[in-house]
């Protein structure tokens, strides 16, 4: 069949798409204990799972595994969704599915994270799901920290520690056949034109100093010695070292 793609034995070309009204009605019946409505709700939102896992394809993970994990997130979203809130189910369901997939990828990651950091991250994820179930909105870092009674920084560090690593060669988008990768979006803040010009200007300014001034600056700023230590090595007073140092710095500033 043209366009047929099977994941976990499911023909994705035949996946149903529910209208919002149908979804809300099935959710209402599901909350009342109607298992048939629950099954229809799950099968009617498999395309939502499929759309989410597209973001994670290409990381070496099996598509069938991602789809199954995404279905677990979908079921959790169905069970926890509050039908009294004026929010579309997909708005609540997508973050739940994404969170479940990220949790799976984190647990199967080759990068080791400390047990305490992982435990904190689990608590943050649980608090996030709890707050989302209450407000139907993504909680802020401050809300998560307040919910758990921990510093805001601990929440940020824990979530950063379990983030999936991204290859520098992972495509960001492709336009007219020209693929842009992550590395194309990473800025080099060190080897910039301004940095090179400053280094050239500094080198030129240093060349205009006398040998004794160069030696004093090298001892002070490259070797980290005090003015007293420099005076003992060079054989002049500390006051002379201070005066020569200040004059040398003024000369450099003027030349730059």
C-alpha positions as YAML, in Angstrom:
chain: A
units: angstrom
residues:
- id: 1
  name: UNK
  ca: [0.00, 0.00, 0.00]
- id: 2
  name: UNK
  ca: [1.39, 3.40, -0.98]
- id: 3
  name: UNK
  ca: [2.47, 5.44, 2.05]
- id: 4
  name: UNK
  ca: [2.23, 2.44, 4.37]
- id: 5
  name: UNK
  ca: [4.63, 2.60, 7.33]
- id: 6
  name: UNK
  ca: [4.30, 0.09, 10.14]
- id: 7
  name: UNK
  ca: [5.41, 0.80, 13.71]
- id: 8
  name: UNK
  ca: [4.83, -1.91, 16.33]
- id: 9
  name: UNK
  ca: [2.61, -3.65, 13.77]
- id: 10
  name: UNK
  ca: [0.40, -0.56, 13.41]
- id: 11
  name: UNK
  ca: [-0.27, 0.70, 9.90]
- id: 12
  name: UNK
  ca: [0.32, 4.43, 10.38]
- id: 13
  name: UNK
  ca: [-1.46, 5.30, 7.14]
- id: 14
  name: UNK
  ca: [-4.73, 4.16, 8.72]
- id: 15
  name: UNK
  ca: [-4.41, 5.92, 12.07]
- id: 16
  name: UNK
  ca: [-7.58, 7.75, 13.04]
- id: 17
  name: UNK
  ca: [-7.72, 11.45, 13.84]
- id: 18
  name: UNK
  ca: [-10.33, 12.60, 16.34]
- id: 19
  name: UNK
  ca: [-11.94, 16.01, 16.31]
- id: 20
  name: UNK
  ca: [-11.67, 18.00, 19.51]
- id: 21
  name: UNK
  ca: [-15.35, 17.47, 20.26]
- id: 22
  name: UNK
  ca: [-14.99, 13.71, 19.86]
- id: 23
  name: UNK
  ca: [-11.91, 13.69, 22.07]
- id: 24
  name: UNK
  ca: [-13.64, 15.60, 24.87]
- id: 25
  name: UNK
  ca: [-16.68, 13.33, 24.72]
- id: 26
  name: UNK
  ca: [-14.49, 10.21, 24.90]
- id: 27
  name: UNK
  ca: [-12.55, 11.75, 27.79]
- id: 28
  name: UNK
  ca: [-15.79, 12.39, 29.65]
- id: 29
  name: UNK
  ca: [-16.92, 8.81, 29.14]
- id: 30
  name: UNK
  ca: [-13.49, 7.51, 30.12]
- id: 31
  name: UNK
  ca: [-13.62, 9.41, 33.42]
- id: 32
  name: UNK
  ca: [-16.95, 7.68, 34.06]
- id: 33
  name: UNK
  ca: [-15.25, 4.29, 33.69]
- id: 34
  name: UNK
  ca: [-16.14, 3.48, 30.06]
- id: 35
  name: UNK
  ca: [-13.27, 1.20, 28.95]
- id: 36
  name: UNK
  ca: [-14.46, 1.09, 25.33]
- id: 37
  name: UNK
  ca: [-14.27, 4.91, 25.17]
- id: 38
  name: UNK
  ca: [-10.77, 4.74, 26.67]
- id: 39
  name: UNK
  ca: [-9.61, 2.32, 23.97]
- id: 40
  name: UNK
  ca: [-11.08, 4.54, 21.25]
- id: 41
  name: UNK
  ca: [-9.38, 7.56, 22.81]
- id: 42
  name: UNK
  ca: [-6.00, 5.83, 22.81]
- id: 43
  name: UNK
  ca: [-6.30, 4.56, 19.22]
- id: 44
  name: UNK
  ca: [-7.59, 7.96, 18.11]
- id: 45
  name: UNK
  ca: [-4.49, 9.73, 19.45]
- id: 46
  name: UNK
  ca: [-1.79, 7.39, 18.18]
- id: 47
  name: UNK
  ca: [-1.08, 9.85, 15.38]
- id: 48
  name: UNK
  ca: [-0.25, 12.39, 18.10]
- id: 49
  name: UNK
  ca: [2.33, 9.96, 19.48]
- id: 50
  name: UNK
  ca: [3.67, 9.41, 15.98]
- id: 51
  name: UNK
  ca: [4.12, 13.15, 15.43]
- id: 52
  name: UNK
  ca: [6.01, 13.50, 18.72]
- id: 53
  name: UNK
  ca: [8.48, 10.67, 18.13]
- id: 54
  name: UNK
  ca: [9.52, 12.27, 14.82]
- id: 55
  name: UNK
  ca: [11.55, 14.73, 16.92]
- id: 56
  name: UNK
  ca: [13.56, 11.86, 18.42]
- id: 57
  name: UNK
  ca: [14.13, 9.81, 15.26]
- id: 58
  name: UNK
  ca: [17.77, 9.82, 14.12]
- id: 59
  name: UNK
  ca: [19.37, 9.39, 17.55]
- id: 60
  name: UNK
  ca: [20.00, 5.70, 17.07]
- id: 61
  name: UNK
  ca: [16.87, 4.67, 18.98]
- id: 62
  name: UNK
  ca: [14.47, 2.08, 17.65]
- id: 63
  name: UNK
  ca: [11.28, 3.72, 16.34]
- id: 64
  name: UNK
  ca: [9.14, 0.88, 17.70]
- id: 65
  name: UNK
  ca: [10.56, 1.40, 21.20]
- id: 66
  name: UNK
  ca: [9.97, 5.15, 21.04]
- id: 67
  name: UNK
  ca: [6.41, 4.60, 19.84]
- id: 68
  name: UNK
  ca: [5.64, 2.21, 22.70]
- id: 69
  name: UNK
  ca: [7.11, 4.60, 25.27]
- id: 70
  name: UNK
  ca: [5.15, 7.45, 23.70]
- id: 71
  name: UNK
  ca: [1.96, 5.39, 24.09]
- id: 72
  name: UNK
  ca: [2.69, 5.06, 27.81]
- id: 73
  name: UNK
  ca: [2.91, 8.86, 27.99]
- id: 74
  name: UNK
  ca: [-0.38, 9.12, 26.07]
- id: 75
  name: UNK
  ca: [-2.13, 6.79, 28.52]
- id: 76
  name: UNK
  ca: [-0.79, 8.80, 31.48]
- id: 77
  name: UNK
  ca: [-2.06, 11.99, 29.85]
- id: 78
  name: UNK
  ca: [-5.52, 10.43, 29.39]
- id: 79
  name: UNK
  ca: [-5.64, 9.25, 33.00]
- id: 80
  name: UNK
  ca: [-4.49, 12.58, 34.45]
- id: 81
  name: UNK
  ca: [-6.28, 15.04, 32.17]
- id: 82
  name: UNK
  ca: [-8.78, 17.31, 33.90]
- id: 83
  name: UNK
  ca: [-11.83, 17.70, 31.64]
- id: 84
  name: UNK
  ca: [-13.05, 20.68, 33.66]
- id: 85
  name: UNK
  ca: [-10.15, 22.82, 32.44]
- id: 86
  name: UNK
  ca: [-10.58, 24.83, 29.19]
- id: 87
  name: UNK
  ca: [-7.54, 23.24, 27.53]
- id: 88
  name: UNK
  ca: [-7.25, 21.07, 24.42]
- id: 89
  name: UNK
  ca: [-6.13, 17.54, 25.16]
- id: 90
  name: UNK
  ca: [-3.21, 17.78, 22.71]
- id: 91
  name: UNK
  ca: [-1.86, 20.82, 24.61]
- id: 92
  name: UNK
  ca: [-1.61, 18.67, 27.71]
- id: 93
  name: UNK
  ca: [-0.81, 15.37, 26.02]
- id: 94
  name: UNK
  ca: [2.21, 16.37, 23.94]
- id: 95
  name: UNK
  ca: [4.39, 17.45, 26.93]
- id: 96
  name: UNK
  ca: [3.41, 14.26, 28.75]
- id: 97
  name: UNK
  ca: [4.45, 12.10, 25.78]
- id: 98
  name: UNK
  ca: [7.68, 14.06, 25.32]
- id: 99
  name: UNK
  ca: [8.45, 13.74, 29.04]
- id: 100
  name: UNK
  ca: [7.95, 9.97, 28.98]
- id: 101
  name: UNK
  ca: [10.26, 9.59, 25.96]
- id: 102
  name: UNK
  ca: [12.92, 11.80, 27.53]
- id: 103
  name: UNK
  ca: [12.72, 9.77, 30.74]
- id: 104
  name: UNK
  ca: [13.23, 6.60, 28.71]
- id: 105
  name: UNK
  ca: [16.19, 8.09, 26.84]
- id: 106
  name: UNK
  ca: [17.69, 9.38, 30.07]
- id: 107
  name: UNK
  ca: [17.47, 6.00, 31.78]
- id: 108
  name: UNK
  ca: [19.12, 4.35, 28.77]
- id: 109
  name: UNK
  ca: [21.78, 7.02, 28.26]
- id: 110
  name: UNK
  ca: [25.46, 6.07, 28.18]
- id: 111
  name: UNK
  ca: [26.31, 9.22, 30.13]
- id: 112
  name: UNK
  ca: [26.37, 8.52, 33.86]
- id: 113
  name: UNK
  ca: [24.66, 10.94, 36.22]
- id: 114
  name: UNK
  ca: [25.07, 10.75, 40.00]
- id: 115
  name: UNK
  ca: [22.34, 8.95, 41.93]
- id: 116
  name: UNK
  ca: [21.46, 12.01, 44.02]
- id: 117
  name: UNK
  ca: [21.17, 14.19, 40.91]
- id: 118
  name: UNK
  ca: [19.03, 11.55, 39.19]
- id: 119
  name: UNK
  ca: [16.78, 11.28, 42.26]
- id: 120
  name: UNK
  ca: [16.32, 15.06, 42.28]
- id: 121
  name: UNK
  ca: [15.50, 14.99, 38.57]
- id: 122
  name: UNK
  ca: [12.87, 12.27, 39.15]
- id: 123
  name: UNK
  ca: [11.27, 14.36, 41.89]
- id: 124
  name: UNK
  ca: [11.25, 17.38, 39.58]
- id: 125
  name: UNK
  ca: [9.60, 15.37, 36.79]
- id: 126
  name: UNK
  ca: [6.97, 14.02, 39.20]
- id: 127
  name: UNK
  ca: [6.29, 17.51, 40.56]
- id: 128
  name: UNK
  ca: [6.02, 18.80, 36.98]
- id: 129
  name: UNK
  ca: [3.41, 16.20, 36.08]
- id: 130
  name: UNK
  ca: [1.54, 16.90, 39.32]
- id: 131
  name: UNK
  ca: [1.43, 20.66, 38.69]
- id: 132
  name: UNK
  ca: [0.48, 20.16, 35.04]
- id: 133
  name: UNK
  ca: [-2.43, 17.96, 36.12]
- id: 134
  name: UNK
  ca: [-3.60, 20.73, 38.44]
- id: 135
  name: UNK
  ca: [-3.21, 23.77, 36.19]
- id: 136
  name: UNK
  ca: [-2.97, 22.23, 32.69]
- id: 137
  name: UNK
  ca: [0.03, 24.49, 32.11]
- id: 138
  name: UNK
  ca: [3.79, 23.99, 32.06]
- id: 139
  name: UNK
  ca: [5.09, 24.94, 35.55]
- id: 140
  name: UNK
  ca: [7.95, 27.42, 35.92]
- id: 141
  name: UNK
  ca: [11.27, 26.62, 37.57]
- id: 142
  name: UNK
  ca: [10.23, 28.74, 40.56]
- id: 143
  name: UNK
  ca: [7.00, 26.77, 40.97]
- id: 144
  name: UNK
  ca: [8.87, 23.46, 40.83]
- id: 145
  name: UNK
  ca: [11.40, 24.65, 43.40]
- id: 146
  name: UNK
  ca: [8.63, 25.87, 45.70]
- id: 147
  name: UNK
  ca: [6.70, 22.59, 45.29]
- id: 148
  name: UNK
  ca: [9.75, 20.50, 46.27]
- id: 149
  name: UNK
  ca: [11.18, 22.93, 48.83]
- id: 150
  name: UNK
  ca: [14.62, 23.03, 47.16]
- id: 151
  name: UNK
  ca: [16.68, 25.89, 45.70]
- id: 152
  name: UNK
  ca: [15.90, 27.01, 42.16]
- id: 153
  name: UNK
  ca: [19.49, 26.19, 41.13]
- id: 154
  name: UNK
  ca: [19.05, 22.54, 42.16]
- id: 155
  name: UNK
  ca: [16.05, 22.23, 39.84]
- id: 156
  name: UNK
  ca: [18.00, 23.73, 36.92]
- id: 157
  name: UNK
  ca: [21.11, 21.59, 37.53]
- id: 158
  name: UNK
  ca: [19.06, 18.40, 37.86]
- id: 159
  name: UNK
  ca: [17.15, 19.02, 34.62]
- id: 160
  name: UNK
  ca: [20.34, 19.97, 32.76]
- id: 161
  name: UNK
  ca: [22.06, 16.79, 33.96]
- id: 162
  name: UNK
  ca: [19.43, 14.53, 32.39]
- id: 163
  name: UNK
  ca: [19.13, 16.38, 29.10]
- id: 164
  name: UNK
  ca: [19.92, 14.22, 26.09]
- id: 165
  name: UNK
  ca: [23.25, 15.01, 24.40]
- id: 166
  name: UNK
  ca: [22.93, 16.37, 20.87]
- id: 167
  name: UNK
  ca: [25.42, 15.68, 18.10]
- id: 168
  name: UNK
  ca: [27.04, 18.73, 16.51]
- id: 169
  name: UNK
  ca: [26.19, 17.16, 13.17]
- id: 170
  name: UNK
  ca: [22.47, 16.74, 13.94]
- id: 171
  name: UNK
  ca: [20.43, 18.59, 11.29]
- id: 172
  name: UNK
  ca: [18.48, 21.60, 12.53]
- id: 173
  name: UNK
  ca: [16.59, 22.21, 9.29]
- id: 174
  name: UNK
  ca: [17.04, 21.78, 5.57]
- id: 175
  name: UNK
  ca: [16.23, 24.46, 3.04]
- id: 176
  name: UNK
  ca: [16.60, 23.94, -0.71]
- id: 177
  name: UNK
  ca: [18.90, 20.99, -0.16]
- id: 178
  name: UNK
  ca: [21.31, 22.88, 2.16]
- id: 179
  name: UNK
  ca: [21.24, 21.19, 5.55]
- id: 180
  name: UNK
  ca: [22.07, 23.33, 8.58]
- id: 181
  name: UNK
  ca: [23.54, 21.38, 11.52]
- id: 182
  name: UNK
  ca: [23.85, 22.25, 15.19]
- id: 183
  name: UNK
  ca: [27.52, 23.14, 14.77]
- id: 184
  name: UNK
  ca: [26.54, 25.78, 12.20]
- id: 185
  name: UNK
  ca: [24.49, 27.51, 14.91]
- id: 186
  name: UNK
  ca: [27.22, 27.41, 17.60]
- id: 187
  name: UNK
  ca: [29.11, 30.65, 17.94]
- id: 188
  name: UNK
  ca: [32.87, 30.72, 18.61]
- id: 189
  name: UNK
  ca: [33.29, 33.51, 21.16]
- id: 190
  name: UNK
  ca: [37.07, 33.13, 21.31]
- id: 191
  name: UNK
  ca: [38.37, 33.12, 17.75]
- id: 192
  name: UNK
  ca: [36.44, 36.16, 16.55]
- id: 193
  name: UNK
  ca: [37.74, 38.99, 14.35]
- id: 194
  name: UNK
  ca: [37.60, 41.34, 17.33]
- id: 195
  name: UNK
  ca: [39.62, 38.93, 19.47]
- id: 196
  name: UNK
  ca: [42.32, 38.54, 16.85]
- id: 197
  name: UNK
  ca: [42.53, 42.31, 16.34]
- id: 198
  name: UNK
  ca: [42.88, 42.84, 20.08]
- id: 199
  name: UNK
  ca: [45.69, 40.28, 20.26]
- id: 200
  name: UNK
  ca: [47.50, 41.91, 17.35]
- id: 201
  name: UNK
  ca: [47.10, 45.35, 18.92]
- id: 202
  name: UNK
  ca: [48.32, 44.09, 22.30]
- id: 203
  name: UNK
  ca: [51.34, 42.38, 20.76]
- id: 204
  name: UNK
  ca: [52.24, 45.56, 18.87]
- id: 205
  name: UNK
  ca: [51.87, 47.66, 22.04]
- id: 206
  name: UNK
  ca: [54.08, 45.28, 24.04]
- id: 207
  name: UNK
  ca: [56.78, 45.47, 21.37]
- id: 208
  name: UNK
  ca: [57.08, 49.21, 22.06]
- id: 209
  name: UNK
  ca: [58.01, 48.68, 25.71]
- id: 210
  name: UNK
  ca: [61.54, 48.48, 27.05]
- id: 211
  name: UNK
  ca: [63.02, 45.12, 28.02]
- id: 212
  name: UNK
  ca: [62.85, 45.85, 31.76]
- id: 213
  name: UNK
  ca: [59.17, 46.85, 31.52]
- id: 214
  name: UNK
  ca: [58.39, 43.69, 29.54]
- id: 215
  name: UNK
  ca: [60.18, 41.61, 32.14]
- id: 216
  name: UNK
  ca: [58.29, 43.23, 35.03]
- id: 217
  name: UNK
  ca: [54.90, 42.73, 33.32]
- id: 218
  name: UNK
  ca: [55.76, 39.10, 32.57]
- id: 219
  name: UNK
  ca: [56.64, 38.47, 36.22]
- id: 220
  name: UNK
  ca: [53.52, 40.27, 37.47]
- id: 221
  name: UNK
  ca: [50.81, 39.05, 35.08]
- id: 222
  name: UNK
  ca: [52.13, 35.77, 33.62]
- id: 223
  name: UNK
  ca: [53.87, 34.35, 36.68]
- id: 224
  name: UNK
  ca: [51.58, 36.06, 39.22]
- id: 225
  name: UNK
  ca: [54.32, 37.43, 41.46]
- id: 226
  name: UNK
  ca: [53.83, 40.34, 43.89]
- id: 227
  name: UNK
  ca: [55.61, 43.66, 43.46]
- id: 228
  name: UNK
  ca: [57.86, 42.78, 46.42]
- id: 229
  name: UNK
  ca: [58.86, 39.49, 44.78]
- id: 230
  name: UNK
  ca: [59.53, 41.28, 41.47]
- id: 231
  name: UNK
  ca: [61.64, 43.96, 43.19]
- id: 232
  name: UNK
  ca: [63.80, 41.24, 44.80]
- id: 233
  name: UNK
  ca: [64.30, 39.45, 41.48]
- id: 234
  name: UNK
  ca: [64.94, 42.54, 39.35]
- id: 235
  name: UNK
  ca: [67.05, 44.31, 41.98]
- id: 236
  name: UNK
  ca: [65.11, 47.55, 42.37]
- id: 237
  name: UNK
  ca: [62.74, 48.92, 45.03]
- id: 238
  name: UNK
  ca: [59.07, 48.04, 45.24]
- id: 239
  name: UNK
  ca: [58.21, 51.70, 44.56]
- id: 240
  name: UNK
  ca: [60.20, 51.58, 41.33]
- id: 241
  name: UNK
  ca: [58.47, 48.36, 40.28]
- id: 242
  name: UNK
  ca: [55.08, 49.99, 40.93]
- id: 243
  name: UNK
  ca: [56.02, 53.09, 38.92]
- id: 244
  name: UNK
  ca: [57.41, 51.10, 35.98]
- id: 245
  name: UNK
  ca: [54.37, 48.84, 35.96]
- id: 246
  name: UNK
  ca: [51.92, 51.76, 35.90]
- id: 247
  name: UNK
  ca: [53.86, 53.53, 33.15]
- id: 248
  name: UNK
  ca: [53.99, 50.34, 31.08]
- id: 249
  name: UNK
  ca: [50.23, 49.79, 31.39]
- id: 250
  name: UNK
  ca: [49.53, 53.42, 30.46]
- id: 251
  name: UNK
  ca: [51.77, 53.07, 27.41]
- id: 252
  name: UNK
  ca: [49.94, 49.90, 26.34]
- id: 253
  name: UNK
  ca: [46.53, 51.57, 26.75]
- id: 254
  name: UNK
  ca: [47.66, 54.58, 24.77]
- id: 255
  name: UNK
  ca: [49.08, 52.50, 21.91]
- id: 256
  name: UNK
  ca: [46.02, 50.24, 21.72]
...
